Amino acid sequence: AQTVTQSQPEMSVQEAETVTLSCTYDTSENNYYLFWYKQPPSRQMILVIRQEAYKQQNATENRFSVNFQKAAKSFSLKISDSQLGDTAMYFCAFNNNNDMRFGAGTRLTVKP
Amino acid sequence: EAQVTQNPRYLITVTGKKLTVTCSQNMNHEYMSWYRQDPGLGLRQIYYSMNVEVTDKGDVPEGYKVSRKEKRNFPLILESPSPNQTSLYFCASKPSQGYEAFFGQGTRLTVV
């Protein structure tokens, strides 16, 4: 079975600075997707960014980018120019069509 | 508007009193699933359904039932709730050939 590990339960960053959240996963599959979801205090699950495993190029969405290392099974999220609204729980997720797994989450606090 | 709708958003109940949390999606998605979210554990899958009349156990199915009589609905049933089922519950759906999951707003369940 696939597993997803987020080793940082909590992190903090100063407003306008850059922070990187770590995620590793374990799978024997070759085709899959990886995601980062944001969960603000409203509890809503918001898709931040996704990466197709067959693509070598790292995904980027505005201030959010990933460092996808397929061989190392690593999928970190970098948030640039952190904003107060980025304060939330962040979940890394693995999906291979039949199975969607989540990490335990990283609680990120952006400090003014 | 494309969405996944869960009801109720909040529920407080007593041990042993049967309850149902409803989930409905309007995107004609084949795949639907239920997760529970607990601190430090992330989202864990309870049950999932690949299509109508097809359901399978996830990682933590004990104490839960589901049904998939129609494509759009996937209710979660707790026949005899216990305090250890106090949690935040999410329903999600996605197309069978797609990878991005769409989440409901969450249901905060407290069993006393």
mmCIF file of C-alpha atoms in Angstrom:
data_model
loop_
_atom_site.group_PDB
_atom_site.id
_atom_site.type_symbol
_atom_site.label_atom_id
_atom_site.label_comp_id
_atom_site.label_asym_id
_atom_site.label_seq_id
_atom_site.Cartn_x
_atom_site.Cartn_y
_atom_site.Cartn_z
ATOM 1 C CA ALA A 1 0.000 0.000 0.000
ATOM 2 C CA GLN A 2 1.091 3.520 -0.688
ATOM 3 C CA THR A 3 2.220 5.711 2.202
ATOM 4 C CA VAL A 4 2.776 9.437 2.477
ATOM 5 C CA THR A 5 4.989 10.982 5.126
ATOM 6 C CA GLN A 6 5.139 14.601 6.231
ATOM 7 C CA SER A 7 7.859 14.877 8.840
ATOM 8 C CA GLN A 8 7.195 18.466 9.916
ATOM 9 C CA PRO A 9 4.102 18.706 12.136
ATOM 10 C CA GLU A 10 4.468 22.471 12.495
ATOM 11 C CA MET A 11 6.399 25.235 10.770
ATOM 12 C CA SER A 12 6.473 28.996 10.887
ATOM 13 C CA VAL A 13 7.786 31.675 8.552
ATOM 14 C CA GLN A 14 7.990 35.437 8.529
ATOM 15 C CA GLU A 15 5.744 37.272 6.141
ATOM 16 C CA ALA A 16 7.386 37.791 2.714
ATOM 17 C CA GLU A 17 9.939 35.041 3.273
ATOM 18 C CA THR A 18 10.163 31.601 1.675
ATOM 19 C CA VAL A 19 9.312 28.293 3.309
ATOM 20 C CA THR A 20 9.562 24.686 2.134
ATOM 21 C CA LEU A 21 7.315 21.888 3.326
ATOM 22 C CA SER A 22 8.589 18.337 2.974
ATOM 23 C CA CYS A 23 6.795 15.225 1.770
ATOM 24 C CA THR A 24 7.995 11.747 0.938
ATOM 25 C CA TYR A 25 5.981 8.831 -0.328
ATOM 26 C CA ASP A 26 6.346 5.167 -1.004
ATOM 27 C CA THR A 27 4.864 3.354 -3.978
ATOM 28 C CA SER A 28 5.664 0.678 -6.518
ATOM 29 C CA GLU A 29 3.486 2.377 -9.117
ATOM 30 C CA ASN A 30 4.935 4.260 -12.044
ATOM 31 C CA ASN A 31 1.966 6.409 -12.990
ATOM 32 C CA TYR A 32 0.440 8.599 -10.341
ATOM 33 C CA TYR A 33 -0.293 12.145 -9.298
ATOM 34 C CA LEU A 34 0.884 14.101 -6.302
ATOM 35 C CA PHE A 35 -0.947 17.003 -4.730
ATOM 36 C CA TRP A 36 -0.639 19.638 -2.074
ATOM 37 C CA TYR A 37 -3.877 20.674 -0.409
ATOM 38 C CA LYS A 38 -4.352 23.667 1.851
ATOM 39 C CA GLN A 39 -6.830 23.562 4.721
ATOM 40 C CA PRO A 40 -7.478 26.976 6.304
ATOM 41 C CA PRO A 41 -9.467 27.361 9.538
ATOM 42 C CA SER A 42 -12.657 27.112 7.469
ATOM 43 C CA ARG A 43 -11.761 23.393 7.074
ATOM 44 C CA GLN A 44 -12.246 23.521 3.320
ATOM 45 C CA MET A 45 -9.768 21.411 1.332
ATOM 46 C CA ILE A 46 -8.253 23.626 -1.353
ATOM 47 C CA LEU A 47 -6.035 22.252 -4.091
ATOM 48 C CA VAL A 48 -2.782 24.216 -4.196
ATOM 49 C CA ILE A 49 -0.768 22.399 -6.823
ATOM 50 C CA ARG A 50 -0.481 19.032 -8.553
ATOM 51 C CA GLN A 51 2.281 17.119 -10.263
ATOM 52 C CA GLU A 52 1.991 14.299 -12.778
ATOM 53 C CA ALA A 53 4.614 11.640 -12.130
ATOM 54 C CA TYR A 54 5.404 11.248 -15.811
ATOM 55 C CA LYS A 55 6.371 14.912 -16.107
ATOM 56 C CA GLN A 56 9.927 15.834 -15.231
ATOM 57 C CA GLN A 57 9.229 19.537 -15.077
ATOM 58 C CA ASN A 58 8.295 20.786 -11.625
ATOM 59 C CA ALA A 59 4.816 22.289 -11.346
ATOM 60 C CA THR A 60 4.424 25.966 -10.494
ATOM 61 C CA GLU A 61 1.350 27.983 -9.526
ATOM 62 C CA ASN A 62 2.162 31.626 -8.851
ATOM 63 C CA ARG A 63 3.993 31.723 -5.483
ATOM 64 C CA PHE A 64 3.760 27.955 -5.058
ATOM 65 C CA SER A 65 6.177 25.501 -6.634
ATOM 66 C CA VAL A 66 7.225 21.943 -6.057
ATOM 67 C CA ASN A 67 10.486 20.059 -6.101
ATOM 68 C CA PHE A 68 9.575 16.625 -7.437
ATOM 69 C CA GLN A 69 12.293 14.009 -7.166
ATOM 70 C CA LYS A 70 10.766 10.818 -8.529
ATOM 71 C CA ALA A 71 13.705 8.516 -7.829
ATOM 72 C CA ALA A 72 13.915 9.754 -4.246
ATOM 73 C CA LYS A 73 10.093 9.736 -3.940
ATOM 74 C CA SER A 74 10.154 13.250 -2.609
ATOM 75 C CA PHE A 75 7.646 16.023 -3.276
ATOM 76 C CA SER A 76 8.314 19.256 -1.389
ATOM 77 C CA LEU A 77 6.266 22.460 -1.590
ATOM 78 C CA LYS A 78 7.944 25.851 -1.704
ATOM 79 C CA ILE A 79 5.945 28.942 -0.842
ATOM 80 C CA SER A 80 7.601 32.185 -1.889
ATOM 81 C CA ASP A 81 6.754 35.646 -0.570
ATOM 82 C CA SER A 82 4.666 34.119 2.230
ATOM 83 C CA GLN A 83 1.443 35.931 3.061
ATOM 84 C CA LEU A 84 -0.657 35.922 6.220
ATOM 85 C CA GLY A 85 -3.392 34.156 4.251
ATOM 86 C CA ASP A 86 -1.068 31.205 3.714
ATOM 87 C CA THR A 87 -1.500 30.261 7.378
ATOM 88 C CA ALA A 88 -3.172 26.849 7.218
ATOM 89 C CA MET A 89 -2.735 23.120 7.448
ATOM 90 C CA TYR A 90 -1.049 21.660 4.372
ATOM 91 C CA PHE A 91 -1.546 18.078 3.263
ATOM 92 C CA CYS A 92 0.543 16.177 0.778
ATOM 93 C CA ALA A 93 -1.452 13.564 -1.171
ATOM 94 C CA PHE A 94 -0.731 10.660 -3.507
ATOM 95 C CA ASN A 95 -3.267 9.405 -6.060
ATOM 96 C CA ASN A 96 -2.914 6.517 -8.494
ATOM 97 C CA ASN A 97 -6.540 6.470 -9.670
ATOM 98 C CA ASN A 98 -7.799 3.841 -7.251
ATOM 99 C CA ASP A 99 -6.066 4.943 -4.116
ATOM 100 C CA MET A 100 -5.701 8.408 -2.630
ATOM 101 C CA ARG A 101 -3.447 8.730 0.420
ATOM 102 C CA PHE A 102 -2.681 11.704 2.586
ATOM 103 C CA GLY A 103 0.136 12.673 4.865
ATOM 104 C CA ALA A 104 -0.456 13.699 8.476
ATOM 105 C CA GLY A 105 -0.218 17.359 7.574
ATOM 106 C CA THR A 106 2.024 20.336 8.363
ATOM 107 C CA ARG A 107 0.579 23.300 10.226
ATOM 108 C CA LEU A 108 2.108 26.453 8.756
ATOM 109 C CA THR A 109 1.948 29.785 10.541
ATOM 110 C CA VAL A 110 2.948 32.971 8.741
ATOM 111 C CA LYS A 111 4.033 35.639 11.211
ATOM 112 C CA PRO A 112 3.683 39.371 10.537
ATOM 113 C CA GLU B 1 -21.740 25.153 -9.837
ATOM 114 C CA ALA B 2 -19.748 21.931 -9.644
ATOM 115 C CA GLN B 3 -19.585 20.808 -6.048
ATOM 116 C CA VAL B 4 -19.659 18.091 -3.438
ATOM 117 C CA THR B 5 -22.265 18.715 -0.750
ATOM 118 C CA GLN B 6 -22.161 17.179 2.686
ATOM 119 C CA ASN B 7 -24.827 17.425 5.356
ATOM 120 C CA PRO B 8 -24.887 18.196 8.158
ATOM 121 C CA ARG B 9 -21.855 20.431 8.728
ATOM 122 C CA TYR B 10 -21.991 19.902 12.477
ATOM 123 C CA LEU B 11 -23.552 17.082 14.477
ATOM 124 C CA ILE B 12 -23.547 16.204 18.158
ATOM 125 C CA THR B 13 -25.074 12.865 19.021
ATOM 126 C CA VAL B 14 -25.149 10.283 21.783
ATOM 127 C CA THR B 15 -23.499 6.891 21.844
ATOM 128 C CA GLY B 16 -25.510 4.248 20.033
ATOM 129 C CA LYS B 17 -27.905 6.516 18.169
ATOM 130 C CA LYS B 18 -27.784 5.700 14.459
ATOM 131 C CA LEU B 19 -26.897 8.565 12.158
ATOM 132 C CA THR B 20 -26.304 9.218 8.472
ATOM 133 C CA VAL B 21 -24.072 11.829 6.897
ATOM 134 C CA THR B 22 -25.111 12.551 3.341
ATOM 135 C CA CYS B 23 -22.821 13.298 0.410
ATOM 136 C CA SER B 24 -23.929 14.347 -3.038
ATOM 137 C CA GLN B 25 -21.961 15.432 -6.116
ATOM 138 C CA ASN B 26 -23.222 17.038 -9.311
ATOM 139 C CA MET B 27 -20.208 16.338 -11.551
ATOM 140 C CA ASN B 28 -21.208 12.816 -12.690
ATOM 141 C CA HIS B 29 -18.073 11.406 -11.050
ATOM 142 C CA GLU B 30 -17.729 7.647 -10.841
ATOM 143 C CA TYR B 31 -15.420 7.588 -7.825
ATOM 144 C CA MET B 32 -16.489 8.713 -4.359
ATOM 145 C CA SER B 33 -14.875 8.222 -0.975
ATOM 146 C CA TRP B 34 -15.127 9.054 2.716
ATOM 147 C CA TYR B 35 -12.269 10.167 4.946
ATOM 148 C CA ARG B 36 -11.926 10.997 8.580
ATOM 149 C CA GLN B 37 -9.432 13.599 9.742
ATOM 150 C CA ASP B 38 -7.848 13.376 13.172
ATOM 151 C CA PRO B 39 -4.999 15.475 14.636
ATOM 152 C CA GLY B 40 -1.607 14.051 13.778
ATOM 153 C CA LEU B 41 -3.087 11.375 11.514
ATOM 154 C CA GLY B 42 -4.113 13.347 8.466
ATOM 155 C CA LEU B 43 -6.981 12.040 6.363
ATOM 156 C CA ARG B 44 -7.647 8.331 6.519
ATOM 157 C CA GLN B 45 -9.919 6.596 4.063
ATOM 158 C CA ILE B 46 -13.006 4.885 5.472
ATOM 159 C CA TYR B 47 -14.752 3.536 2.360
ATOM 160 C CA TYR B 48 -14.661 4.232 -1.329
ATOM 161 C CA SER B 49 -16.821 3.465 -4.335
ATOM 162 C CA MET B 50 -15.643 3.057 -7.916
ATOM 163 C CA ASN B 51 -19.183 3.225 -9.305
ATOM 164 C CA VAL B 52 -22.838 2.502 -8.548
ATOM 165 C CA GLU B 53 -23.302 -0.599 -6.378
ATOM 166 C CA VAL B 54 -19.510 -1.009 -6.016
ATOM 167 C CA THR B 55 -18.008 -0.196 -2.608
ATOM 168 C CA ASP B 56 -14.778 -1.190 -0.887
ATOM 169 C CA LYS B 57 -13.211 -0.792 2.515
ATOM 170 C CA GLY B 58 -10.513 1.767 3.071
ATOM 171 C CA ASP B 59 -8.061 1.826 5.948
ATOM 172 C CA VAL B 60 -10.485 2.430 8.830
ATOM 173 C CA PRO B 61 -13.903 0.918 7.922
ATOM 174 C CA GLU B 62 -14.844 -0.499 11.328
ATOM 175 C CA GLY B 63 -18.056 0.995 12.669
ATOM 176 C CA TYR B 64 -19.119 2.500 9.354
ATOM 177 C CA LYS B 65 -21.354 1.515 6.452
ATOM 178 C CA VAL B 66 -21.866 3.061 3.045
ATOM 179 C CA SER B 67 -24.129 2.561 0.058
ATOM 180 C CA ARG B 68 -23.995 3.679 -3.562
ATOM 181 C CA LYS B 69 -27.437 3.208 -5.060
ATOM 182 C CA GLU B 70 -27.141 6.278 -7.265
ATOM 183 C CA LYS B 71 -24.115 7.783 -8.918
ATOM 184 C CA ARG B 72 -24.468 11.160 -7.262
ATOM 185 C CA ASN B 73 -25.012 10.016 -3.640
ATOM 186 C CA PHE B 74 -22.716 8.240 -1.213
ATOM 187 C CA PRO B 75 -24.059 8.357 2.351
ATOM 188 C CA LEU B 76 -21.972 7.384 5.386
ATOM 189 C CA ILE B 77 -23.882 5.456 8.025
ATOM 190 C CA LEU B 78 -22.890 4.984 11.652
ATOM 191 C CA GLU B 79 -25.164 2.272 12.987
ATOM 192 C CA SER B 80 -24.046 2.611 16.601
ATOM 193 C CA PRO B 81 -21.735 5.600 17.022
ATOM 194 C CA SER B 82 -19.108 5.558 19.734
ATOM 195 C CA PRO B 83 -16.978 8.394 21.166
ATOM 196 C CA ASN B 84 -13.914 7.219 19.204
ATOM 197 C CA GLN B 85 -15.778 8.161 16.041
ATOM 198 C CA THR B 86 -15.705 11.799 17.064
ATOM 199 C CA SER B 87 -13.850 13.341 14.139
ATOM 200 C CA LEU B 88 -13.966 15.587 11.095
ATOM 201 C CA TYR B 89 -15.355 13.754 8.080
ATOM 202 C CA PHE B 90 -14.851 14.538 4.405
ATOM 203 C CA CYS B 91 -16.523 13.194 1.331
ATOM 204 C CA ALA B 92 -14.662 13.417 -1.972
ATOM 205 C CA SER B 93 -15.349 12.568 -5.607
ATOM 206 C CA LYS B 94 -13.380 12.369 -8.845
ATOM 207 C CA PRO B 95 -13.848 11.029 -12.355
ATOM 208 C CA SER B 96 -12.671 7.456 -12.843
ATOM 209 C CA GLN B 97 -9.942 8.476 -15.267
ATOM 210 C CA GLY B 98 -9.017 11.628 -13.460
ATOM 211 C CA TYR B 99 -6.780 12.221 -10.516
ATOM 212 C CA GLU B 100 -7.951 15.420 -8.876
ATOM 213 C CA ALA B 101 -10.397 14.885 -6.027
ATOM 214 C CA PHE B 102 -13.095 17.384 -5.120
ATOM 215 C CA PHE B 103 -13.990 17.653 -1.467
ATOM 216 C CA GLY B 104 -17.120 18.468 0.447
ATOM 217 C CA GLN B 105 -17.120 21.105 3.185
ATOM 218 C CA GLY B 106 -16.594 18.581 5.971
ATOM 219 C CA THR B 107 -18.794 17.337 8.808
ATOM 220 C CA ARG B 108 -17.704 17.852 12.403
ATOM 221 C CA LEU B 109 -19.158 14.910 14.355
ATOM 222 C CA THR B 110 -19.097 14.678 18.144
ATOM 223 C CA VAL B 111 -20.293 11.516 19.866
ATOM 224 C CA VAL B 112 -20.891 11.866 23.615
#
